[in-house]
Structures are given as structure tokens and as C-alpha cells.
PDB file of C-alpha atoms and ligand atoms in Angstrom:
ATOM      1  CA  UNK A   1      -9.012  -1.072  12.050  1.00 97.00           C
ATOM      2  CA  UNK A   2     -10.291  -4.237  12.879  1.00 98.00           C
ATOM      3  CA  UNK A   3     -10.463  -6.667   9.849  1.00 98.00           C
ATOM      4  CA  UNK A   4     -13.754  -9.623   9.615  1.00 98.00           C
ATOM      5  CA  UNK A   5     -12.792 -12.154   7.008  1.00 98.00           C
ATOM      6  CA  UNK A   6     -15.661 -14.628   6.032  1.00 98.00           C
ATOM      7  CA  UNK A   7     -14.362 -18.197   4.467  1.00 98.00           C
ATOM      8  CA  UNK A   8     -17.309 -20.187   2.596  1.00 98.00           C
ATOM      9  CA  UNK A   9     -14.890 -22.986   1.942  1.00 98.00           C
ATOM     10  CA  UNK A  10     -16.898 -25.026  -0.168  1.00 98.00           C
ATOM     11  CA  UNK A  11     -20.606 -24.461   0.730  1.00 98.00           C
ATOM     12  CA  UNK A  12     -23.070 -22.256  -1.235  1.00 98.00           C
ATOM     13  CA  UNK A  13     -23.791 -22.144  -4.623  1.00 98.00           C
ATOM     14  CA  UNK A  14     -24.997 -19.395  -6.539  1.00 98.00           C
ATOM     15  CA  UNK A  15     -28.567 -18.713  -4.548  1.00 98.00           C
ATOM     16  CA  UNK A  16     -27.241 -19.381  -1.334  1.00 98.00           C
ATOM     17  CA  UNK A  17     -24.393 -16.984  -2.281  1.00 98.00           C
ATOM     18  CA  UNK A  18     -26.248 -14.060  -3.463  1.00 98.00           C
ATOM     19  CA  UNK A  19     -28.640 -14.401  -0.327  1.00 98.00           C
ATOM     20  CA  UNK A  20     -25.817 -14.433   2.066  1.00 98.00           C
ATOM     21  CA  UNK A  21     -24.594 -11.468   0.333  1.00 98.00           C
ATOM     22  CA  UNK A  22     -26.599  -9.526   0.720  1.00 98.00           C
ATOM     23  CA  UNK A  23     -27.487 -10.429   4.359  1.00 98.00           C
ATOM     24  CA  UNK A  24     -23.706  -9.740   5.157  1.00 98.00           C
ATOM     25  CA  UNK A  25     -24.144  -6.338   3.170  1.00 97.00           C
ATOM     26  CA  UNK A  26     -27.351  -5.062   5.653  1.00 97.00           C
ATOM     27  CA  UNK A  27     -25.304  -5.756   8.504  1.00 96.00           C
ATOM     28  CA  UNK A  28     -22.683  -2.263   7.824  1.00 95.00           C
ATOM     29  CA  UNK A  29     -25.189  -0.764   5.724  1.00 94.00           C
ATOM     30  CA  UNK A  30     -25.584   2.660   7.951  1.00 90.00           C
ATOM     31  CA  UNK A  31     -23.076   1.873  10.520  1.00 90.00           C
ATOM     32  CA  UNK A  32     -20.555   4.659  10.444  1.00 91.00           C
ATOM     33  CA  UNK A  33     -17.794   3.084  11.939  1.00 92.00           C
ATOM     34  CA  UNK A  34     -16.715  -0.346  10.704  1.00 96.00           C
ATOM     35  CA  UNK A  35     -14.287  -3.065  10.236  1.00 98.00           C
ATOM     36  CA  UNK A  36     -13.245  -4.137   7.368  1.00 98.00           C
ATOM     37  CA  UNK A  37     -15.348  -6.926   5.962  1.00 98.00           C
ATOM     38  CA  UNK A  38     -14.298  -9.211   3.846  1.00 98.00           C
ATOM     39  CA  UNK A  39     -16.381 -12.342   2.467  1.00 98.00           C
ATOM     40  CA  UNK A  40     -14.497 -15.435   0.631  1.00 98.00           C
ATOM     41  CA  UNK A  41     -17.091 -17.465  -2.059  1.00 98.00           C
ATOM     42  CA  UNK A  42     -15.994 -19.951  -4.103  1.00 98.00           C
ATOM     43  CA  UNK A  43     -14.808 -19.168  -7.734  1.00 98.00           C
ATOM     44  CA  UNK A  44     -18.123 -20.156  -9.311  1.00 98.00           C
ATOM     45  CA  UNK A  45     -20.135 -17.382  -7.725  1.00 98.00           C
ATOM     46  CA  UNK A  46     -17.654 -14.707  -7.395  1.00 98.00           C
ATOM     47  CA  UNK A  47     -18.909 -12.514 -10.182  1.00 98.00           C
ATOM     48  CA  UNK A  48     -22.536 -13.091  -8.896  1.00 98.00           C
ATOM     49  CA  UNK A  49     -21.565 -11.743  -6.088  1.00 98.00           C
ATOM     50  CA  UNK A  50     -19.673  -8.822  -7.071  1.00 98.00           C
ATOM     51  CA  UNK A  51     -22.554  -7.467  -8.666  1.00 97.00           C
ATOM     52  CA  UNK A  52     -24.655  -7.445  -5.867  1.00 94.00           C
ATOM     53  CA  UNK A  53     -21.965  -5.952  -3.852  1.00 95.00           C
ATOM     54  CA  UNK A  54     -21.009  -3.465  -6.256  1.00 90.00           C
ATOM     55  CA  UNK A  55     -22.167  -0.479  -3.738  1.00 90.00           C
ATOM     56  CA  UNK A  56     -21.281  -2.015  -0.712  1.00 95.00           C
ATOM     57  CA  UNK A  57     -18.375  -1.550   1.792  1.00 97.00           C
ATOM     58  CA  UNK A  58     -17.997  -4.999   1.445  1.00 98.00           C
ATOM     59  CA  UNK A  59     -14.957  -6.680   0.084  1.00 98.00           C
ATOM     60  CA  UNK A  60     -14.507  -9.978  -1.747  1.00 98.00           C
ATOM     61  CA  UNK A  61     -11.909 -12.505  -1.671  1.00 98.00           C
ATOM     62  CA  UNK A  62     -11.100 -15.895  -3.238  1.00 98.00           C
ATOM     63  CA  UNK A  63      -9.853 -18.711  -1.570  1.00 98.00           C
ATOM     64  CA  UNK A  64      -6.978 -19.543  -3.675  1.00 98.00           C
ATOM     65  CA  UNK A  65      -4.616 -18.451  -6.486  1.00 98.00           C
ATOM     66  CA  UNK A  66      -2.170 -20.240  -9.241  1.00 98.00           C
ATOM     67  CA  UNK A  67       1.309 -19.722  -8.611  1.00 98.00           C
ATOM     68  CA  UNK A  68       1.173 -18.495 -12.328  1.00 98.00           C
ATOM     69  CA  UNK A  69       0.359 -15.655 -14.491  1.00 96.00           C
ATOM     70  CA  UNK A  70      -1.138 -17.848 -17.157  1.00 97.00           C
ATOM     71  CA  UNK A  71      -1.024 -20.706 -19.314  1.00 98.00           C
ATOM     72  CA  UNK A  72      -1.158 -24.852 -18.914  1.00 98.00           C
ATOM     73  CA  UNK A  73      -2.419 -24.986 -15.676  1.00 98.00           C
ATOM     74  CA  UNK A  74      -5.553 -26.696 -15.954  1.00 98.00           C
ATOM     75  CA  UNK A  75      -7.880 -26.031 -13.253  1.00 97.00           C
ATOM     76  CA  UNK A  76      -6.178 -23.269 -11.651  1.00 98.00           C
ATOM     77  CA  UNK A  77      -7.076 -19.742 -11.407  1.00 98.00           C
ATOM     78  CA  UNK A  78      -4.822 -16.686 -11.871  1.00 98.00           C
ATOM     79  CA  UNK A  79      -4.539 -13.742 -10.077  1.00 98.00           C
ATOM     80  CA  UNK A  80      -5.243 -11.731 -12.776  1.00 98.00           C
ATOM     81  CA  UNK A  81      -8.774 -13.491 -13.460  1.00 98.00           C
ATOM     82  CA  UNK A  82      -9.312 -12.590  -9.647  1.00 98.00           C
ATOM     83  CA  UNK A  83      -8.680  -8.926 -10.082  1.00 98.00           C
ATOM     84  CA  UNK A  84     -10.852  -9.346 -13.192  1.00 98.00           C
ATOM     85  CA  UNK A  85     -13.939 -10.776 -10.753  1.00 98.00           C
ATOM     86  CA  UNK A  86     -13.672  -7.751  -8.619  1.00 97.00           C
ATOM     87  CA  UNK A  87     -11.444  -9.248  -6.122  1.00 98.00           C
ATOM     88  CA  UNK A  88      -9.390  -7.560  -3.134  1.00 98.00           C
ATOM     89  CA  UNK A  89      -7.544 -10.179  -1.124  1.00 98.00           C
ATOM     90  CA  UNK A  90      -6.743 -13.757  -1.329  1.00 98.00           C
ATOM     91  CA  UNK A  91      -6.305 -16.593   0.909  1.00 98.00           C
ATOM     92  CA  UNK A  92      -3.085 -18.441   0.250  1.00 98.00           C
ATOM     93  CA  UNK A  93      -1.892 -21.746   1.992  1.00 98.00           C
ATOM     94  CA  UNK A  94      -5.203 -22.398   3.860  1.00 98.00           C
ATOM     95  CA  UNK A  95      -4.604 -25.445   6.074  1.00 97.00           C
ATOM     96  CA  UNK A  96      -7.014 -26.964   4.174  1.00 98.00           C
ATOM     97  CA  UNK A  97      -5.021 -26.785   0.886  1.00 98.00           C
ATOM     98  CA  UNK A  98      -1.919 -27.621   2.908  1.00 98.00           C
ATOM     99  CA  UNK A  99      -3.466 -30.825   4.305  1.00 97.00           C
ATOM    100  CA  UNK A 100      -6.237 -32.320   2.237  1.00 97.00           C
ATOM    101  CA  UNK A 101      -4.463 -30.826  -1.044  1.00 98.00           C
ATOM    102  CA  UNK A 102      -0.943 -31.561   0.417  1.00 98.00           C
ATOM    103  CA  UNK A 103       0.329 -28.061  -0.323  1.00 98.00           C
ATOM    104  CA  UNK A 104       3.494 -27.741   0.864  1.00 98.00           C
ATOM    105  CA  UNK A 105       5.588 -24.918   1.820  1.00 98.00           C
ATOM    106  CA  UNK A 106       7.468 -24.297  -1.226  1.00 98.00           C
ATOM    107  CA  UNK A 107       3.950 -24.538  -3.626  1.00 98.00           C
ATOM    108  CA  UNK A 108       2.394 -21.801  -0.776  1.00 98.00           C
ATOM    109  CA  UNK A 109       5.431 -19.625  -1.432  1.00 98.00           C
ATOM    110  CA  UNK A 110       4.942 -19.899  -4.891  1.00 98.00           C
ATOM    111  CA  UNK A 111       1.425 -19.113  -4.817  1.00 98.00           C
ATOM    112  CA  UNK A 112       2.193 -16.303  -2.233  1.00 98.00           C
ATOM    113  CA  UNK A 113       4.769 -14.593  -4.771  1.00 98.00           C
ATOM    114  CA  UNK A 114       2.434 -14.198  -7.633  1.00 98.00           C
ATOM    115  CA  UNK A 115      -0.364 -12.793  -5.141  1.00 98.00           C
ATOM    116  CA  UNK A 116       1.814 -10.169  -3.433  1.00 97.00           C
ATOM    117  CA  UNK A 117       2.966  -9.403  -7.381  1.00 96.00           C
ATOM    118  CA  UNK A 118      -0.248  -8.816  -8.296  1.00 97.00           C
ATOM    119  CA  UNK A 119      -2.780  -6.335  -7.385  1.00 97.00           C
ATOM    120  CA  UNK A 120      -4.403  -8.346  -4.777  1.00 98.00           C
ATOM    121  CA  UNK A 121      -3.935  -8.656  -1.057  1.00 98.00           C
ATOM    122  CA  UNK A 122      -3.123 -12.083  -0.037  1.00 98.00           C
ATOM    123  CA  UNK A 123      -3.694 -13.451   3.599  1.00 98.00           C
ATOM    124  CA  UNK A 124      -0.837 -16.089   4.366  1.00 98.00           C
ATOM    125  CA  UNK A 125      -2.540 -18.735   6.303  1.00 98.00           C
ATOM    126  CA  UNK A 126      -0.354 -20.524   8.867  1.00 98.00           C
ATOM    127  CA  UNK A 127      -0.441 -22.847  12.083  1.00 98.00           C
ATOM    128  CA  UNK A 128       0.937 -25.576  13.648  1.00 98.00           C
ATOM    129  CA  UNK A 129      -0.277 -29.009  14.222  1.00 97.00           C
ATOM    130  CA  UNK A 130      -1.561 -30.108  17.503  1.00 96.00           C
ATOM    131  CA  UNK A 131       1.400 -32.987  17.659  1.00 97.00           C
ATOM    132  CA  UNK A 132       3.829 -29.605  17.502  1.00 97.00           C
ATOM    133  CA  UNK A 133       2.098 -27.843  19.825  1.00 97.00           C
ATOM    134  CA  UNK A 134       2.074 -30.273  22.437  1.00 96.00           C
ATOM    135  CA  UNK A 135       5.599 -31.079  21.417  1.00 97.00           C
ATOM    136  CA  UNK A 136       6.436 -27.213  22.157  1.00 97.00           C
ATOM    137  CA  UNK A 137       7.105 -26.370  18.677  1.00 97.00           C
ATOM    138  CA  UNK A 138       4.005 -24.201  17.365  1.00 98.00           C
ATOM    139  CA  UNK A 139       6.564 -21.650  17.455  1.00 98.00           C
ATOM    140  CA  UNK A 140       8.909 -23.291  15.232  1.00 98.00           C
ATOM    141  CA  UNK A 141       6.618 -24.443  13.132  1.00 98.00           C
ATOM    142  CA  UNK A 142       5.220 -21.380  12.126  1.00 98.00           C
ATOM    143  CA  UNK A 143       7.926 -19.082  11.757  1.00 98.00           C
ATOM    144  CA  UNK A 144       9.313 -21.916   8.914  1.00 98.00           C
ATOM    145  CA  UNK A 145       6.126 -21.611   7.228  1.00 98.00           C
ATOM    146  CA  UNK A 146       6.293 -17.716   7.134  1.00 98.00           C
ATOM    147  CA  UNK A 147      10.353 -17.910   6.225  1.00 98.00           C
ATOM    148  CA  UNK A 148       9.505 -19.872   3.416  1.00 98.00           C
ATOM    149  CA  UNK A 149       6.526 -17.461   2.139  1.00 98.00           C
ATOM    150  CA  UNK A 150       8.199 -14.508   3.014  1.00 98.00           C
ATOM    151  CA  UNK A 151      12.085 -14.467   2.744  1.00 95.00           C
ATOM    152  CA  UNK A 152      13.641 -13.267  -0.707  1.00 90.00           C
ATOM    153  CA  UNK A 153      10.420 -11.394  -1.822  1.00 95.00           C
ATOM    154  CA  UNK A 154      10.863  -7.714  -2.660  1.00 91.00           C
ATOM    155  CA  UNK A 155       7.793  -6.433  -1.403  1.00 94.00           C
ATOM    156  CA  UNK A 156       6.784  -2.359  -1.897  1.00 91.00           C
ATOM    157  CA  UNK A 157       7.013  -0.479   1.183  1.00 91.00           C
ATOM    158  CA  UNK A 158       3.325   0.810   0.859  1.00 91.00           C
ATOM    159  CA  UNK A 159       1.590  -2.761   0.925  1.00 94.00           C
ATOM    160  CA  UNK A 160      -0.508  -4.277   3.878  1.00 96.00           C
ATOM    161  CA  UNK A 161       0.566  -7.598   4.635  1.00 98.00           C
ATOM    162  CA  UNK A 162      -1.996  -9.810   6.319  1.00 98.00           C
ATOM    163  CA  UNK A 163      -1.240 -13.427   8.280  1.00 98.00           C
ATOM    164  CA  UNK A 164      -3.775 -15.436   9.529  1.00 98.00           C
ATOM    165  CA  UNK A 165      -2.741 -17.391  12.352  1.00 98.00           C
ATOM    166  CA  UNK A 166      -4.685 -20.394  12.534  1.00 98.00           C
ATOM    167  CA  UNK A 167      -3.864 -23.840  14.979  1.00 98.00           C
ATOM    168  CA  UNK A 168      -4.735 -26.515  12.481  1.00 97.00           C
ATOM    169  CA  UNK A 169      -6.670 -28.392  15.885  1.00 96.00           C
ATOM    170  CA  UNK A 170      -9.034 -25.101  16.244  1.00 97.00           C
ATOM    171  CA  UNK A 171     -10.300 -24.619  13.087  1.00 96.00           C
ATOM    172  CA  UNK A 172     -14.030 -26.295  12.871  1.00 95.00           C
ATOM    173  CA  UNK A 173     -13.174 -28.258  16.449  1.00 96.00           C
ATOM    174  CA  UNK A 174     -15.287 -25.911  18.631  1.00 94.00           C
ATOM    175  CA  UNK A 175     -12.023 -25.434  20.436  1.00 95.00           C
ATOM    176  CA  UNK A 176     -10.377 -21.964  19.850  1.00 96.00           C
ATOM    177  CA  UNK A 177      -7.315 -21.388  20.860  1.00 96.00           C
ATOM    178  CA  UNK A 178      -6.533 -19.626  24.550  1.00 96.00           C
ATOM    179  CA  UNK A 179      -6.221 -15.806  24.170  1.00 98.00           C
ATOM    180  CA  UNK A 180      -2.964 -15.663  25.730  1.00 97.00           C
ATOM    181  CA  UNK A 181      -1.479 -18.823  23.664  1.00 97.00           C
ATOM    182  CA  UNK A 182      -2.805 -16.434  20.845  1.00 98.00           C
ATOM    183  CA  UNK A 183      -1.391 -13.158  22.013  1.00 98.00           C
ATOM    184  CA  UNK A 184       2.012 -14.768  21.809  1.00 98.00           C
ATOM    185  CA  UNK A 185       1.874 -16.186  18.319  1.00 98.00           C
ATOM    186  CA  UNK A 186       0.727 -13.047  17.092  1.00 98.00           C
ATOM    187  CA  UNK A 187       3.437 -11.003  18.991  1.00 98.00           C
ATOM    188  CA  UNK A 188       5.907 -13.502  17.723  1.00 98.00           C
ATOM    189  CA  UNK A 189       4.525 -13.777  13.945  1.00 98.00           C
ATOM    190  CA  UNK A 190       4.482  -9.633  13.674  1.00 98.00           C
ATOM    191  CA  UNK A 191       7.955  -9.549  14.801  1.00 98.00           C
ATOM    192  CA  UNK A 192       8.957 -12.206  12.226  1.00 98.00           C
ATOM    193  CA  UNK A 193       7.392 -10.506   9.711  1.00 98.00           C
ATOM    194  CA  UNK A 194       8.999  -7.078  10.253  1.00 97.00           C
ATOM    195  CA  UNK A 195      12.267  -8.579  10.286  1.00 97.00           C
ATOM    196  CA  UNK A 196      12.278 -10.401   7.594  1.00 97.00           C
ATOM    197  CA  UNK A 197      10.217  -7.994   5.157  1.00 96.00           C
ATOM    198  CA  UNK A 198      11.870  -4.933   6.844  1.00 94.00           C
ATOM    199  CA  UNK A 199       8.002  -3.748   6.733  1.00 95.00           C
ATOM    200  CA  UNK A 200       6.550  -0.783   9.389  1.00 96.00           C
ATOM    201  CA  UNK A 201       5.003  -2.738  12.234  1.00 96.00           C
ATOM    202  CA  UNK A 202       2.067  -0.852  11.355  1.00 96.00           C
ATOM    203  CA  UNK A 203       1.313  -2.364   7.705  1.00 97.00           C
ATOM    204  CA  UNK A 204       1.444  -5.940   9.265  1.00 98.00           C
ATOM    205  CA  UNK A 205      -2.095  -7.129  10.171  1.00 98.00           C
ATOM    206  CA  UNK A 206      -2.478 -10.658  11.983  1.00 98.00           C
ATOM    207  CA  UNK A 207      -6.098 -12.225  12.292  1.00 98.00           C
ATOM    208  CA  UNK A 208      -6.879 -14.930  14.035  1.00 98.00           C
ATOM    209  CA  UNK A 209      -8.761 -17.894  12.745  1.00 98.00           C
ATOM    210  CA  UNK A 210      -9.903 -21.343  14.702  1.00 98.00           C
ATOM    211  CA  UNK A 211     -13.251 -22.067  15.817  1.00 97.00           C
ATOM    212  CA  UNK A 212     -14.176 -18.026  16.029  1.00 98.00           C
ATOM    213  CA  UNK A 213     -17.780 -17.174  16.695  1.00 98.00           C
ATOM    214  CA  UNK A 214     -20.454 -14.770  18.253  1.00 98.00           C
ATOM    215  CA  UNK A 215     -19.730 -15.454  21.681  1.00 98.00           C
ATOM    216  CA  UNK A 216     -15.936 -15.633  21.513  1.00 98.00           C
ATOM    217  CA  UNK A 217     -15.252 -13.025  18.836  1.00 98.00           C
ATOM    218  CA  UNK A 218     -15.388  -9.934  21.624  1.00 98.00           C
ATOM    219  CA  UNK A 219     -12.314 -11.263  24.031  1.00 98.00           C
ATOM    220  CA  UNK A 220     -10.236 -12.134  20.802  1.00 98.00           C
ATOM    221  CA  UNK A 221     -10.553  -8.594  19.153  1.00 98.00           C
ATOM    222  CA  UNK A 222     -10.535  -6.440  22.381  1.00 98.00           C
ATOM    223  CA  UNK A 223      -6.618  -7.273  21.968  1.00 98.00           C
ATOM    224  CA  UNK A 224      -4.616  -5.294  20.580  1.00 98.00           C
ATOM    225  CA  UNK A 225      -2.120  -7.974  18.733  1.00 98.00           C
ATOM    226  CA  UNK A 226      -5.475  -9.335  17.367  1.00 98.00           C
ATOM    227  CA  UNK A 227      -6.297  -7.099  14.233  1.00 98.00           C
ATOM    228  CA  UNK A 228      -9.205  -9.362  13.072  1.00 98.00           C
ATOM    229  CA  UNK A 229     -10.785 -12.810  12.275  1.00 98.00           C
ATOM    230  CA  UNK A 230     -10.972 -15.276   9.517  1.00 98.00           C
ATOM    231  CA  UNK A 231     -14.149 -16.868  10.431  1.00 98.00           C
ATOM    232  CA  UNK A 232     -15.263 -20.528   8.922  1.00 98.00           C
ATOM    233  CA  UNK A 233     -18.421 -21.845   9.960  1.00 98.00           C
ATOM    234  CA  UNK A 234     -19.664 -18.857  11.793  1.00 98.00           C
ATOM    235  CA  UNK A 235     -19.603 -16.888   8.211  1.00 98.00           C
ATOM    236  CA  UNK A 236     -22.223 -19.093   6.735  1.00 98.00           C
ATOM    237  CA  UNK A 237     -24.931 -18.276   9.627  1.00 98.00           C
ATOM    238  CA  UNK A 238     -25.973 -14.706   9.044  1.00 98.00           C
ATOM    239  CA  UNK A 239     -27.019 -14.151  12.797  1.00 98.00           C
ATOM    240  CA  UNK A 240     -23.170 -15.584  14.336  1.00 98.00           C
ATOM    241  CA  UNK A 241     -21.339 -13.331  11.202  1.00 98.00           C
ATOM    242  CA  UNK A 242     -23.040 -10.069  12.885  1.00 98.00           C
ATOM    243  CA  UNK A 243     -22.252 -10.747  16.428  1.00 98.00           C
ATOM    244  CA  UNK A 244     -18.814 -11.282  15.311  1.00 98.00           C
ATOM    245  CA  UNK A 245     -18.884  -7.911  13.082  1.00 98.00           C
ATOM    246  CA  UNK A 246     -20.799  -6.412  15.969  1.00 98.00           C
ATOM    247  CA  UNK A 247     -18.074  -7.280  18.165  1.00 98.00           C
ATOM    248  CA  UNK A 248     -15.219  -5.699  16.107  1.00 98.00           C
ATOM    249  CA  UNK A 249     -17.523  -2.476  16.162  1.00 97.00           C
ATOM    250  CA  UNK A 250     -17.724  -2.287  20.301  1.00 97.00           C
ATOM    251  CA  UNK A 251     -14.034  -2.847  20.363  1.00 98.00           C
ATOM    252  CA  UNK A 252     -13.128  -0.144  17.649  1.00 97.00           C
ATOM    253  CA  UNK A 253     -16.018   2.160  19.502  1.00 96.00           C
ATOM    254  CA  UNK A 254     -14.602   1.193  22.857  1.00 96.00           C
ATOM    255  CA  UNK A 255     -10.855   1.633  21.800  1.00 96.00           C
ATOM    256  CA  UNK A 256     -11.877   4.711  19.331  1.00 93.00           C
ATOM    257  CA  UNK A 257      -9.610   3.067  16.388  1.00 93.00           C
TER     258      UNK A 257
HETATM  259  P1  LIG B 301     -13.384 -22.564  11.736  1.00 81.57           P
HETATM  260  O1  LIG B 301     -12.621 -22.349  10.277  1.00 81.57           O
HETATM  261  O2  LIG B 301     -14.088 -20.849  11.941  1.00 81.57           O
HETATM  262  O3  LIG B 301     -14.791 -22.845  10.858  1.00 81.57           O
HETATM  263  O4  LIG B 301     -12.699 -22.830  12.771  1.00 81.57           O
HETATM  264  C1  LIG B 301     -11.726 -21.157  10.388  1.00 81.57           C
HETATM  265  C2  LIG B 301     -10.828 -21.414   8.691  1.00 81.57           C
HETATM  266  O5  LIG B 301     -11.109 -22.725   8.365  1.00 81.57           O
HETATM  267  O6  LIG B 301     -10.517 -20.285   8.492  1.00 81.57           O
END
């Protein structure tokens, strides 16, 4: 299976979100073999989008979640609220949360814990800044992010684990990672997640994110190590997103996935 996730970030209001959701639904309507397609709209439109997508295979995700179940946490949205509004997935520790809003590994770990203990499937986002890659420390940096979020957690064995590897310098820059670096990092992440959690390898899914578009998606998705892509900018342009989903369909057909 391949996973195509579209992170809309803070871009669309209600009308635009509904229109784009309808267009995304049309992409896979009638297709027999499809990747898992999930969109991550803003909190304010989740309910409207859920209604639109009620009978579609497109899944719904949120861009962040609270550390706690309920209480005096002004401005936060809990995992049960996200379940309530129809979300299946939630992003945790996206690089914009970490870098623009100063969320450190400790806070990300708390958010991840609350999501993994809910019925949602969290996608733990990790990735190194440019200086760490240039210093040859990409592996160490990402390992620390993974360890911080996953150690000490009791995760039910049947739960699928998702990590998005998104090198910070590749996000929104038109400079995606080299396939060879991506494959290396995905292998490293998968074996580390397996060793920390004792999960079966086939329950661990690693997505790549960072300047994915309709032209480069196939070259990433055809790699066995790349279970899918987390798409930002290109998920807002329906032709681009369609091209990425079609690339996944082609790979799944060619590789009989
Ligand atoms: P991008 O963003 O595709 O625009 O690089 C990816 C992300 O932030 O998840």
C-alpha cells in the first residue's frame, strides 16, 4: 500500500476547502486500486469537509493535537474532539510547529502520546535542518527526535505507526532530498522505530515530505522504503495532487502492491 497525504496548512477557508475536497474525491472515484489518500485541512473546516466526504474513501486528518484530554488549555484541540469530527489521522511535530512555534522534542512527545493513546493514527514528523545535514549529523538529529517521542510508550501491537521524514531544508523549497539519501534515512528510521517499539516492520510506515510534486513523486514512490508522501504546496493544486496520486496508482499497479 502507498499513502498520499495532503497537508493544506493554514491556507483555505470553508468554500475553498469544500471545493478542493470534492476535487480530491473525484481523483480516486471509480479507481479500483488506490493509495490511501488523506487530506489535512484547517480545524475550522474539518466538520464541513467530513460531511462532504461521508461516502468517499478519502480520509480526514488534523494538523496538530493537544497533549491532554480536556481542561484549561485555551486554543488547543484534543484528540477526542478530532475523533468526534471524523478524523482518522493527525500530524504531530510538523517542522513548522517545531520551528515557527518552538515546539521541542518534549512537547512533541506529549502530543504524540496523547494521539497514540486515542483512536487516531498519529504521523510523527521528523527531519533535520540544513546545518545538521551539512555537518553529517542528519542521522543523529532524527534519531533523537524519534527516541524522544517513542521511548517509554506502550503501543498496542496492532496499531500502525507512521513517521514522516521531512528534511527542513526540503520543505517548500523546490529542493527535495536525493532519492539515495531518502532511502538511507527511511531504512534508518524504520529499523530504529522497530527497535524502540518492538513493532513488526510491516506495521511501520515511513513517508517522505519536502517539495514533492507531480514530476518527482513517481521516483520516490517506486522505492520500497518509501511508503508514501506528505505533500504541502502541491496538495493545494488539484492537477499536481492528482498527478501524485496517479503516480502512486502506477507504482502500485506495476509492483502489484
Ligand atoms: P511542501 O511541504 O510539500 O510544500 O514542501 C511539505 C510539508 O510541510 O509537509
